Amino acid sequence: GAVVSQHPSRVICKSGTSVKIECRSLDFQATTMFWYRQFPKQSLMLMATSNEGSKATYEQGVEKDKFLINHASLTLSTLTVTSAHPEDSSFYICSALAGTSGSTDTQYFGPGTRLTVL
Amino acid sequence: SQQGEEDPQALSIQEGENATMNCSYKTSINNLQWYRQNSGRGLVHLILIRSNEREKHSGRLRVTLDTSKKSSSLLITASRAADTASYFCATFTNAGKSTFGDGTTLTVKP
């Protein structure tokens, strides 16, 4: 099946620093990628939809200036957590849509990035 | 808020038994997908069922969809210890927006 990678898998940073997380589709092109965050023992919360070559669409309550998304190519989307604070500590997961028929396509998920802000 | 609700929240069974998880949703959907997640890991796609389908099979998995009741079920037959994981349903609208359920934590005892 399609493979999506994330880097880094785990990051620990000091409060106030910025952290960039990469999401790559390894064997397919993805015009649309999604970013989720997941708190312990909870479900995934969609943060934003990332479209190649255009601005990301953020869900209600997600700060655009806090979580910068760039989808510069058909295989790479990045999420930058700016001026991270302890409350930003979470598991961040990306997914990529395989195919071109929109919502009927399967989302393939990356392995996630565990962010810990001290 | 999450529109997907799953029950049970936790399920513990013996190896070889069947496991059934249910998912309910509130709005119209284009399709519904089931995923599994091992602790601290990413999600693995299990099966996709479209709104005009009622049942799908994949190996030991059977998924049903009842759009009139806005519900779906995932059945895992002849469970194995390796099936121990959290299982999530996710609904997708025509606009492509996804909403995940709260998940069911399945424990299969050897």
PDB file of N, CA and C in Angstrom, chain A residues 66-116:
ATOM      1  N   LYS A  66       0.018  30.144  14.427  1.00  0.00           N
ATOM      2  CA  LYS A  66       0.681  29.251  15.365  1.00  0.00           C
ATOM      3  C   LYS A  66       1.144  27.980  14.654  1.00  0.00           C
ATOM      4  N   PHE A  67       0.305  27.501  13.791  1.00  0.00           N
ATOM      5  CA  PHE A  67       0.584  26.255  13.075  1.00  0.00           C
ATOM      6  C   PHE A  67       0.673  26.556  11.578  1.00  0.00           C
ATOM      7  N   LEU A  68       1.901  26.795  11.126  1.00  0.00           N
ATOM      8  CA  LEU A  68       2.141  27.166   9.737  1.00  0.00           C
ATOM      9  C   LEU A  68       2.258  25.915   8.874  1.00  0.00           C
ATOM     10  N   ILE A  69       1.494  25.896   7.794  1.00  0.00           N
ATOM     11  CA  ILE A  69       1.502  24.742   6.907  1.00  0.00           C
ATOM     12  C   ILE A  69       1.942  25.172   5.525  1.00  0.00           C
ATOM     13  N   ASN A  70       2.867  24.392   4.973  1.00  0.00           N
ATOM     14  CA  ASN A  70       3.362  24.643   3.631  1.00  0.00           C
ATOM     15  C   ASN A  70       3.316  23.346   2.848  1.00  0.00           C
ATOM     16  N   HIS A  71       2.728  23.389   1.657  1.00  0.00           N
ATOM     17  CA  HIS A  71       2.610  22.183   0.816  1.00  0.00           C
ATOM     18  C   HIS A  71       3.230  22.533  -0.531  1.00  0.00           C
ATOM     19  N   ALA A  72       4.555  22.540  -0.544  1.00  0.00           N
ATOM     20  CA  ALA A  72       5.283  23.080  -1.677  1.00  0.00           C
ATOM     21  C   ALA A  72       5.386  22.129  -2.862  1.00  0.00           C
ATOM     22  N   SER A  73       5.210  20.838  -2.606  1.00  0.00           N
ATOM     23  CA  SER A  73       5.304  19.888  -3.714  1.00  0.00           C
ATOM     24  C   SER A  73       4.244  18.819  -3.532  1.00  0.00           C
ATOM     25  N   LEU A  74       4.116  17.956  -4.521  1.00  0.00           N
ATOM     26  CA  LEU A  74       3.089  16.923  -4.486  1.00  0.00           C
ATOM     27  C   LEU A  74       3.430  15.776  -3.540  1.00  0.00           C
ATOM     28  N   THR A  75       4.607  15.840  -2.936  1.00  0.00           N
ATOM     29  CA  THR A  75       4.985  14.765  -2.027  1.00  0.00           C
ATOM     30  C   THR A  75       5.401  15.265  -0.647  1.00  0.00           C
ATOM     31  N   LEU A  76       5.296  16.558  -0.415  1.00  0.00           N
ATOM     32  CA  LEU A  76       5.782  17.087   0.860  1.00  0.00           C
ATOM     33  C   LEU A  76       4.878  18.183   1.395  1.00  0.00           C
ATOM     34  N   SER A  77       4.495  18.014   2.661  1.00  0.00           N
ATOM     35  CA  SER A  77       3.806  19.071   3.397  1.00  0.00           C
ATOM     36  C   SER A  77       4.533  19.227   4.724  1.00  0.00           C
ATOM     37  N   THR A  78       4.667  20.465   5.174  1.00  0.00           N
ATOM     38  CA  THR A  78       5.326  20.693   6.456  1.00  0.00           C
ATOM     39  C   THR A  78       4.402  21.451   7.396  1.00  0.00           C
ATOM     40  N   LEU A  79       4.514  21.122   8.663  1.00  0.00           N
ATOM     41  CA  LEU A  79       3.780  21.803   9.731  1.00  0.00           C
ATOM     42  C   LEU A  79       4.811  22.396  10.662  1.00  0.00           C
ATOM     43  N   THR A  80       4.776  23.690  10.843  1.00  0.00           N
ATOM     44  CA  THR A  80       5.694  24.352  11.764  1.00  0.00           C
ATOM     45  C   THR A  80       4.900  24.874  12.955  1.00  0.00           C
ATOM     46  N   VAL A  81       5.262  24.394  14.123  1.00  0.00           N
ATOM     47  CA  VAL A  81       4.660  24.886  15.363  1.00  0.00           C
ATOM     48  C   VAL A  81       5.533  26.046  15.830  1.00  0.00           C
ATOM     49  N   THR A  82       5.014  27.242  15.725  1.00  0.00           N
ATOM     50  CA  THR A  82       5.816  28.421  16.060  1.00  0.00           C
ATOM     51  C   THR A  82       5.688  28.769  17.536  1.00  0.00           C
ATOM     52  N   SER A  83       6.807  29.220  18.117  1.00  0.00           N
ATOM     53  CA  SER A  83       6.839  29.614  19.521  1.00  0.00           C
ATOM     54  C   SER A  83       6.077  28.588  20.375  1.00  0.00           C
ATOM     55  N   ALA A  84       6.580  27.380  20.336  1.00  0.00           N
ATOM     56  CA  ALA A  84       5.874  26.277  21.000  1.00  0.00           C
ATOM     57  C   ALA A  84       5.821  26.470  22.510  1.00  0.00           C
ATOM     58  N   HIS A  85       4.713  26.039  23.090  1.00  0.00           N
ATOM     59  CA  HIS A  85       4.520  26.087  24.532  1.00  0.00           C
ATOM     60  C   HIS A  85       4.116  24.696  25.014  1.00  0.00           C
ATOM     61  N   PRO A  86       4.231  24.440  26.309  1.00  0.00           N
ATOM     62  CA  PRO A  86       3.907  23.101  26.821  1.00  0.00           C
ATOM     63  C   PRO A  86       2.530  22.577  26.394  1.00  0.00           C
ATOM     64  N   GLU A  87       1.564  23.471  26.254  1.00  0.00           N
ATOM     65  CA  GLU A  87       0.231  23.025  25.857  1.00  0.00           C
ATOM     66  C   GLU A  87       0.170  22.544  24.407  1.00  0.00           C
ATOM     67  N   ASP A  88       1.248  22.807  23.649  1.00  0.00           N
ATOM     68  CA  ASP A  88       1.316  22.313  22.256  1.00  0.00           C
ATOM     69  C   ASP A  88       1.830  20.881  22.205  1.00  0.00           C
ATOM     70  N   SER A  89       2.287  20.387  23.345  1.00  0.00           N
ATOM     71  CA  SER A  89       2.762  19.000  23.387  1.00  0.00           C
ATOM     72  C   SER A  89       1.628  18.069  22.985  1.00  0.00           C
ATOM     73  N   SER A  90       1.910  17.221  22.024  1.00  0.00           N
ATOM     74  CA  SER A  90       0.854  16.345  21.509  1.00  0.00           C
ATOM     75  C   SER A  90       1.466  15.386  20.493  1.00  0.00           C
ATOM     76  N   PHE A  91       0.618  14.528  19.964  1.00  0.00           N
ATOM     77  CA  PHE A  91       1.002  13.619  18.878  1.00  0.00           C
ATOM     78  C   PHE A  91       0.424  14.216  17.604  1.00  0.00           C
ATOM     79  N   TYR A  92       1.271  14.552  16.665  1.00  0.00           N
ATOM     80  CA  TYR A  92       0.819  15.162  15.416  1.00  0.00           C
ATOM     81  C   TYR A  92       0.921  14.126  14.303  1.00  0.00           C
ATOM     82  N   ILE A  93      -0.176  13.958  13.597  1.00  0.00           N
ATOM     83  CA  ILE A  93      -0.233  12.950  12.543  1.00  0.00           C
ATOM     84  C   ILE A  93      -0.655  13.593  11.237  1.00  0.00           C
ATOM     85  N   CYS A  94       0.019  13.236  10.158  1.00  0.00           N
ATOM     86  CA  CYS A  94      -0.389  13.728   8.854  1.00  0.00           C
ATOM     87  C   CYS A  94      -0.972  12.571   8.054  1.00  0.00           C
ATOM     88  N   SER A  95      -1.730  12.904   7.055  1.00  0.00           N
ATOM     89  CA  SER A  95      -2.234  11.891   6.134  1.00  0.00           C
ATOM     90  C   SER A  95      -2.237  12.481   4.732  1.00  0.00           C
ATOM     91  N   ALA A  96      -2.215  11.602   3.756  1.00  0.00           N
ATOM     92  CA  ALA A  96      -2.202  12.034   2.366  1.00  0.00           C
ATOM     93  C   ALA A  96      -3.266  11.272   1.596  1.00  0.00           C
ATOM     94  N   LEU A  97      -3.938  11.996   0.724  1.00  0.00           N
ATOM     95  CA  LEU A  97      -4.962  11.367  -0.107  1.00  0.00           C
ATOM     96  C   LEU A  97      -4.312  10.746  -1.332  1.00  0.00           C
ATOM     97  N   ALA A  98      -4.584   9.479  -1.539  1.00  0.00           N
ATOM     98  CA  ALA A  98      -4.073   8.797  -2.724  1.00  0.00           C
ATOM     99  C   ALA A  98      -5.142   8.835  -3.791  1.00  0.00           C
ATOM    100  N   GLY A  99      -4.813   9.259  -4.982  1.00  0.00           N
ATOM    101  CA  GLY A  99      -5.785   9.320  -6.054  1.00  0.00           C
ATOM    102  C   GLY A  99      -6.267  10.732  -6.278  1.00  0.00           C
ATOM    103  N   THR A 100      -7.175  10.890  -7.187  1.00  0.00           N
ATOM    104  CA  THR A 100      -7.617  12.225  -7.573  1.00  0.00           C
ATOM    105  C   THR A 100      -9.114  12.414  -7.516  1.00  0.00           C
ATOM    106  N   SER A 101      -9.821  11.459  -6.926  1.00  0.00           N
ATOM    107  CA  SER A 101     -11.286  11.588  -6.923  1.00  0.00           C
ATOM    108  C   SER A 101     -11.799  12.146  -5.616  1.00  0.00           C
ATOM    109  N   GLY A 102     -10.990  12.975  -4.985  1.00  0.00           N
ATOM    110  CA  GLY A 102     -11.454  13.735  -3.830  1.00  0.00           C
ATOM    111  C   GLY A 102     -11.758  12.879  -2.629  1.00  0.00           C
ATOM    112  N   SER A 103     -12.923  13.071  -2.069  1.00  0.00           N
ATOM    113  CA  SER A 103     -13.184  12.478  -0.763  1.00  0.00           C
ATOM    114  C   SER A 103     -13.360  10.976  -0.808  1.00  0.00           C
ATOM    115  N   THR A 104     -13.491  10.378  -1.980  1.00  0.00           N
ATOM    116  CA  THR A 104     -13.661   8.933  -2.009  1.00  0.00           C
ATOM    117  C   THR A 104     -12.343   8.198  -1.962  1.00  0.00           C
ATOM    118  N   ASP A 105     -11.257   8.953  -1.942  1.00  0.00           N
ATOM    119  CA  ASP A 105      -9.960   8.305  -1.882  1.00  0.00           C
ATOM    120  C   ASP A 105      -9.612   7.925  -0.466  1.00  0.00           C
ATOM    121  N   THR A 106      -8.686   6.994  -0.367  1.00  0.00           N
ATOM    122  CA  THR A 106      -8.227   6.548   0.944  1.00  0.00           C
ATOM    123  C   THR A 106      -7.160   7.488   1.459  1.00  0.00           C
ATOM    124  N   GLN A 107      -7.262   7.806   2.747  1.00  0.00           N
ATOM    125  CA  GLN A 107      -6.206   8.582   3.386  1.00  0.00           C
ATOM    126  C   GLN A 107      -5.187   7.616   3.956  1.00  0.00           C
ATOM    127  N   TYR A 108      -3.935   7.858   3.644  1.00  0.00           N
ATOM    128  CA  TYR A 108      -2.862   7.057   4.223  1.00  0.00           C
ATOM    129  C   TYR A 108      -2.137   7.914   5.247  1.00  0.00           C
ATOM    130  N   PHE A 109      -1.961   7.336   6.416  1.00  0.00           N
ATOM    131  CA  PHE A 109      -1.439   8.099   7.537  1.00  0.00           C
ATOM    132  C   PHE A 109       0.053   7.881   7.752  1.00  0.00           C
ATOM    133  N   GLY A 110       0.693   8.950   8.188  1.00  0.00           N
ATOM    134  CA  GLY A 110       2.076   8.847   8.612  1.00  0.00           C
ATOM    135  C   GLY A 110       2.138   8.226   9.992  1.00  0.00           C
ATOM    136  N   PRO A 111       3.328   7.895  10.471  1.00  0.00           N
ATOM    137  CA  PRO A 111       3.498   7.241  11.772  1.00  0.00           C
ATOM    138  C   PRO A 111       3.362   8.183  12.948  1.00  0.00           C
ATOM    139  N   GLY A 112       3.266   9.482  12.675  1.00  0.00           N
ATOM    140  CA  GLY A 112       3.082  10.438  13.761  1.00  0.00           C
ATOM    141  C   GLY A 112       4.387  11.009  14.284  1.00  0.00           C
ATOM    142  N   THR A 113       4.276  12.185  14.890  1.00  0.00           N
ATOM    143  CA  THR A 113       5.405  12.861  15.526  1.00  0.00           C
ATOM    144  C   THR A 113       4.999  13.234  16.942  1.00  0.00           C
ATOM    145  N   ARG A 114       5.754  12.763  17.892  1.00  0.00           N
ATOM    146  CA  ARG A 114       5.489  13.078  19.297  1.00  0.00           C
ATOM    147  C   ARG A 114       6.250  14.346  19.654  1.00  0.00           C
ATOM    148  N   LEU A 115       5.534  15.428  19.923  1.00  0.00           N
ATOM    149  CA  LEU A 115       6.161  16.696  20.306  1.00  0.00           C
ATOM    150  C   LEU A 115       6.007  16.915  21.800  1.00  0.00           C
ATOM    151  N   THR A 116       7.133  17.150  22.450  1.00  0.00           N
ATOM    152  CA  THR A 116       7.130  17.483  23.874  1.00  0.00           C
ATOM    153  C   THR A 116       7.803  18.830  24.037  1.00  0.00           C
TER     154      THR A 116
END
